PDB file of C-alpha atoms in Angstrom:
ATOM      1  CA  MET A   1     -98.730 -70.050  68.148  1.00 82.00           C
ATOM      2  CA  PRO A   2     -98.422 -73.367  68.852  1.00 74.00           C
ATOM      3  CA  SER A   3     -99.952 -74.907  72.524  1.00 77.00           C
ATOM      4  CA  GLU A   4     -97.972 -76.993  75.221  1.00 77.00           C
ATOM      5  CA  ALA A   5    -100.387 -79.682  73.959  1.00 73.00           C
ATOM      6  CA  ASP A   6     -99.036 -79.514  70.549  1.00 80.00           C
ATOM      7  CA  GLU A   7     -95.389 -79.211  71.879  1.00 84.00           C
ATOM      8  CA  LEU A   8     -95.361 -81.707  74.031  1.00 81.00           C
ATOM      9  CA  VAL A   9     -96.642 -84.532  70.789  1.00 81.00           C
ATOM     10  CA  VAL A  10     -94.113 -82.535  69.387  1.00 88.00           C
ATOM     11  CA  ILE A  11     -91.259 -83.623  72.110  1.00 89.00           C
ATOM     12  CA  LYS A  12     -92.790 -87.476  72.538  1.00 85.00           C
ATOM     13  CA  ARG A  13     -92.711 -87.726  68.961  1.00 90.00           C
ATOM     14  CA  GLU A  14     -89.055 -87.249  69.154  1.00 93.00           C
ATOM     15  CA  ARG A  15     -88.451 -89.217  72.392  1.00 90.00           C
ATOM     16  CA  LYS A  16     -90.211 -91.980  70.315  1.00 90.00           C
ATOM     17  CA  ARG A  17     -87.548 -91.920  67.114  1.00 95.00           C
ATOM     18  CA  GLN A  18     -84.543 -91.555  69.713  1.00 95.00           C
ATOM     19  CA  SER A  19     -85.605 -94.882  70.666  1.00 94.00           C
ATOM     20  CA  GLU A  20     -86.397 -96.105  67.434  1.00 95.00           C
ATOM     21  CA  ALA A  21     -82.498 -95.387  66.430  1.00 96.00           C
ATOM     22  CA  ILE A  22     -81.421 -96.391  69.648  1.00 96.00           C
ATOM     23  CA  GLU A  23     -83.155 -99.751  68.845  1.00 96.00           C
ATOM     24  CA  ILE A  24     -81.549-100.394  65.286  1.00 97.00           C
ATOM     25  CA  TYR A  25     -77.848 -99.218  66.001  1.00 96.00           C
ATOM     26  CA  GLU A  26     -77.906-101.131  69.061  1.00 96.00           C
ATOM     27  CA  LYS A  27     -79.563-104.678  66.337  1.00 96.00           C
ATOM     28  CA  GLY A  28     -76.530-102.774  63.559  1.00 96.00           C
ATOM     29  CA  GLY A  29     -74.444-103.013  66.190  1.00 95.00           C
ATOM     30  CA  ARG A  30     -73.431 -99.085  66.432  1.00 96.00           C
ATOM     31  CA  ALA A  31     -73.371 -98.770  70.171  1.00 95.00           C
ATOM     32  CA  ASP A  32     -71.386 -94.729  69.228  1.00 96.00           C
ATOM     33  CA  LEU A  33     -74.766 -94.373  67.579  1.00 96.00           C
ATOM     34  CA  ALA A  34     -76.520 -96.078  70.165  1.00 96.00           C
ATOM     35  CA  ASP A  35     -74.791 -94.319  73.161  1.00 96.00           C
ATOM     36  CA  LYS A  36     -75.419 -90.495  70.920  1.00 96.00           C
ATOM     37  CA  ALA A  37     -78.979 -91.805  70.611  1.00 96.00           C
ATOM     38  CA  ARG A  38     -79.491 -92.312  74.168  1.00 96.00           C
ATOM     39  CA  TYR A  39     -77.823 -89.056  75.059  1.00 97.00           C
ATOM     40  CA  GLU A  40     -80.445 -87.047  72.726  1.00 95.00           C
ATOM     41  CA  GLU A  41     -83.313 -89.321  74.202  1.00 94.00           C
ATOM     42  CA  ALA A  42     -82.186 -88.418  77.824  1.00 94.00           C
ATOM     43  CA  LEU A  43     -82.344 -84.326  76.944  1.00 94.00           C
ATOM     44  CA  ILE A  44     -85.695 -85.038  75.239  1.00 92.00           C
ATOM     45  CA  VAL A  45     -87.275 -86.736  78.368  1.00 89.00           C
ATOM     46  CA  SER A  46     -85.710 -83.437  80.874  1.00 90.00           C
ATOM     47  CA  TYR A  47     -88.489 -81.385  78.952  1.00 87.00           C
ATOM     48  CA  LEU A  48     -91.326 -83.492  79.493  1.00 86.00           C
ATOM     49  CA  PRO A  49     -93.472 -83.554  82.625  1.00 84.00           C
ATOM     50  CA  ALA A  50     -93.943 -86.251  84.640  1.00 86.00           C
ATOM     51  CA  GLU A  51     -95.831 -89.079  83.482  1.00 86.00           C
ATOM     52  CA  LEU A  52     -98.612 -90.174  86.078  1.00 90.00           C
ATOM     53  CA  SER A  53     -97.945 -93.543  87.861  1.00 90.00           C
ATOM     54  CA  GLU A  54    -100.001 -97.253  86.863  1.00 91.00           C
ATOM     55  CA  ALA A  55    -101.794 -96.838  90.519  1.00 93.00           C
ATOM     56  CA  GLU A  56    -102.699 -92.819  89.391  1.00 94.00           C
ATOM     57  CA  LEU A  57    -103.786 -94.343  86.334  1.00 93.00           C
ATOM     58  CA  ILE A  58    -106.072 -96.776  87.219  1.00 93.00           C
ATOM     59  CA  ASP A  59    -108.064 -93.571  89.836  1.00 95.00           C
ATOM     60  CA  LEU A  60    -108.127 -92.078  86.953  1.00 94.00           C
ATOM     61  CA  VAL A  61    -110.016 -94.825  84.949  1.00 94.00           C
ATOM     62  CA  GLY A  62    -112.383 -95.065  87.451  1.00 93.00           C
ATOM     63  CA  GLU A  63    -113.419 -91.381  87.716  1.00 94.00           C
ATOM     64  CA  ALA A  64    -113.910 -91.268  84.113  1.00 94.00           C
ATOM     65  CA  ILE A  65    -116.035 -94.403  84.361  1.00 93.00           C
ATOM     66  CA  ALA A  66    -117.573 -92.755  86.682  1.00 93.00           C
ATOM     67  CA  GLN A  67    -118.299 -89.746  85.474  1.00 93.00           C
ATOM     68  CA  THR A  68    -119.069 -91.162  81.649  1.00 92.00           C
ATOM     69  CA  GLY A  69    -121.539 -93.858  82.977  1.00 91.00           C
ATOM     70  CA  ALA A  70    -119.312 -96.256  81.150  1.00 89.00           C
ATOM     71  CA  SER A  71    -120.595 -99.696  81.104  1.00 90.00           C
ATOM     72  CA  THR A  72    -119.058-101.984  78.282  1.00 90.00           C
ATOM     73  CA  ILE A  73    -116.302-102.069  75.775  1.00 91.00           C
ATOM     74  CA  LYS A  74    -118.788 -99.701  73.217  1.00 92.00           C
ATOM     75  CA  ASP A  75    -118.717 -97.130  75.848  1.00 91.00           C
ATOM     76  CA  MET A  76    -114.558 -97.233  75.292  1.00 91.00           C
ATOM     77  CA  GLY A  77    -114.533 -93.980  73.362  1.00 92.00           C
ATOM     78  CA  LYS A  78    -116.163 -91.856  75.820  1.00 93.00           C
ATOM     79  CA  VAL A  79    -113.906 -92.637  78.286  1.00 93.00           C
ATOM     80  CA  MET A  80    -111.032 -92.133  76.690  1.00 93.00           C
ATOM     81  CA  GLY A  81    -112.296 -89.155  74.998  1.00 92.00           C
ATOM     82  CA  ALA A  82    -113.099 -87.563  79.211  1.00 92.00           C
ATOM     83  CA  LEU A  83    -109.817 -89.071  80.005  1.00 92.00           C
ATOM     84  CA  MET A  84    -106.968 -87.784  77.154  1.00 89.00           C
ATOM     85  CA  PRO A  85    -107.455 -83.977  78.935  1.00 87.00           C
ATOM     86  CA  ARG A  86    -106.884 -84.847  81.602  1.00 88.00           C
ATOM     87  CA  VAL A  87    -103.525 -87.154  81.199  1.00 88.00           C
ATOM     88  CA  ALA A  88    -101.721 -85.188  78.376  1.00 78.00           C
ATOM     89  CA  GLY A  89     -99.013 -85.902  77.700  1.00 75.00           C
ATOM     90  CA  ARG A  90     -98.060 -87.594  81.337  1.00 84.00           C
ATOM     91  CA  ALA A  91     -99.483 -90.889  80.547  1.00 84.00           C
ATOM     92  CA  ASP A  92     -98.432 -94.044  77.763  1.00 81.00           C
ATOM     93  CA  ASN A  93    -101.132 -93.754  75.888  1.00 83.00           C
ATOM     94  CA  LYS A  94    -101.528 -97.826  75.224  1.00 88.00           C
ATOM     95  CA  LEU A  95    -101.649 -98.703  78.883  1.00 90.00           C
ATOM     96  CA  LEU A  96    -104.072 -96.387  79.002  1.00 92.00           C
ATOM     97  CA  SER A  97    -106.201 -98.272  76.942  1.00 93.00           C
ATOM     98  CA  GLU A  98    -105.048-101.082  77.890  1.00 94.00           C
ATOM     99  CA  LEU A  99    -106.261 -99.880  81.790  1.00 94.00           C
ATOM    100  CA  VAL A 100    -109.976 -98.757  80.679  1.00 94.00           C
ATOM    101  CA  ARG A 101    -110.344-101.788  78.123  1.00 94.00           C
ATOM    102  CA  GLY A 102    -109.726-104.026  81.362  1.00 93.00           C
ATOM    103  CA  ARG A 103    -112.155-102.517  83.343  1.00 92.00           C
ATOM    104  CA  LEU A 104    -114.118-102.565  80.636  1.00 91.00           C
ATOM    105  CA  ALA A 105    -114.620-105.942  79.179  1.00 87.00           C
ATOM    106  CA  GLY A 106    -114.410-106.951  83.109  1.00 70.00           C
TER     107      GLY A 106
END
């Protein structure tokens, strides 16, 4: 039986597909299909947990760095490993990675 985390992965993947479809349809001048994809994306989003704010992510990054004792960019994997279970499906992984990299590099 799939876990909640597995379900979130599938839902987020489908949201990404709809988002990409919207972009393609708009570039192709197909407003009708873009509108349909926007509607479907909105339905999908309603099943996702609320995303954490950037301020909340910054706090979690600080906690994870302190918890892991990370001090350089080489420790990024340890920090991300500590963060991923805490943000599961509630954060943009690209933003999270950028925040961690910024803290460890600076």
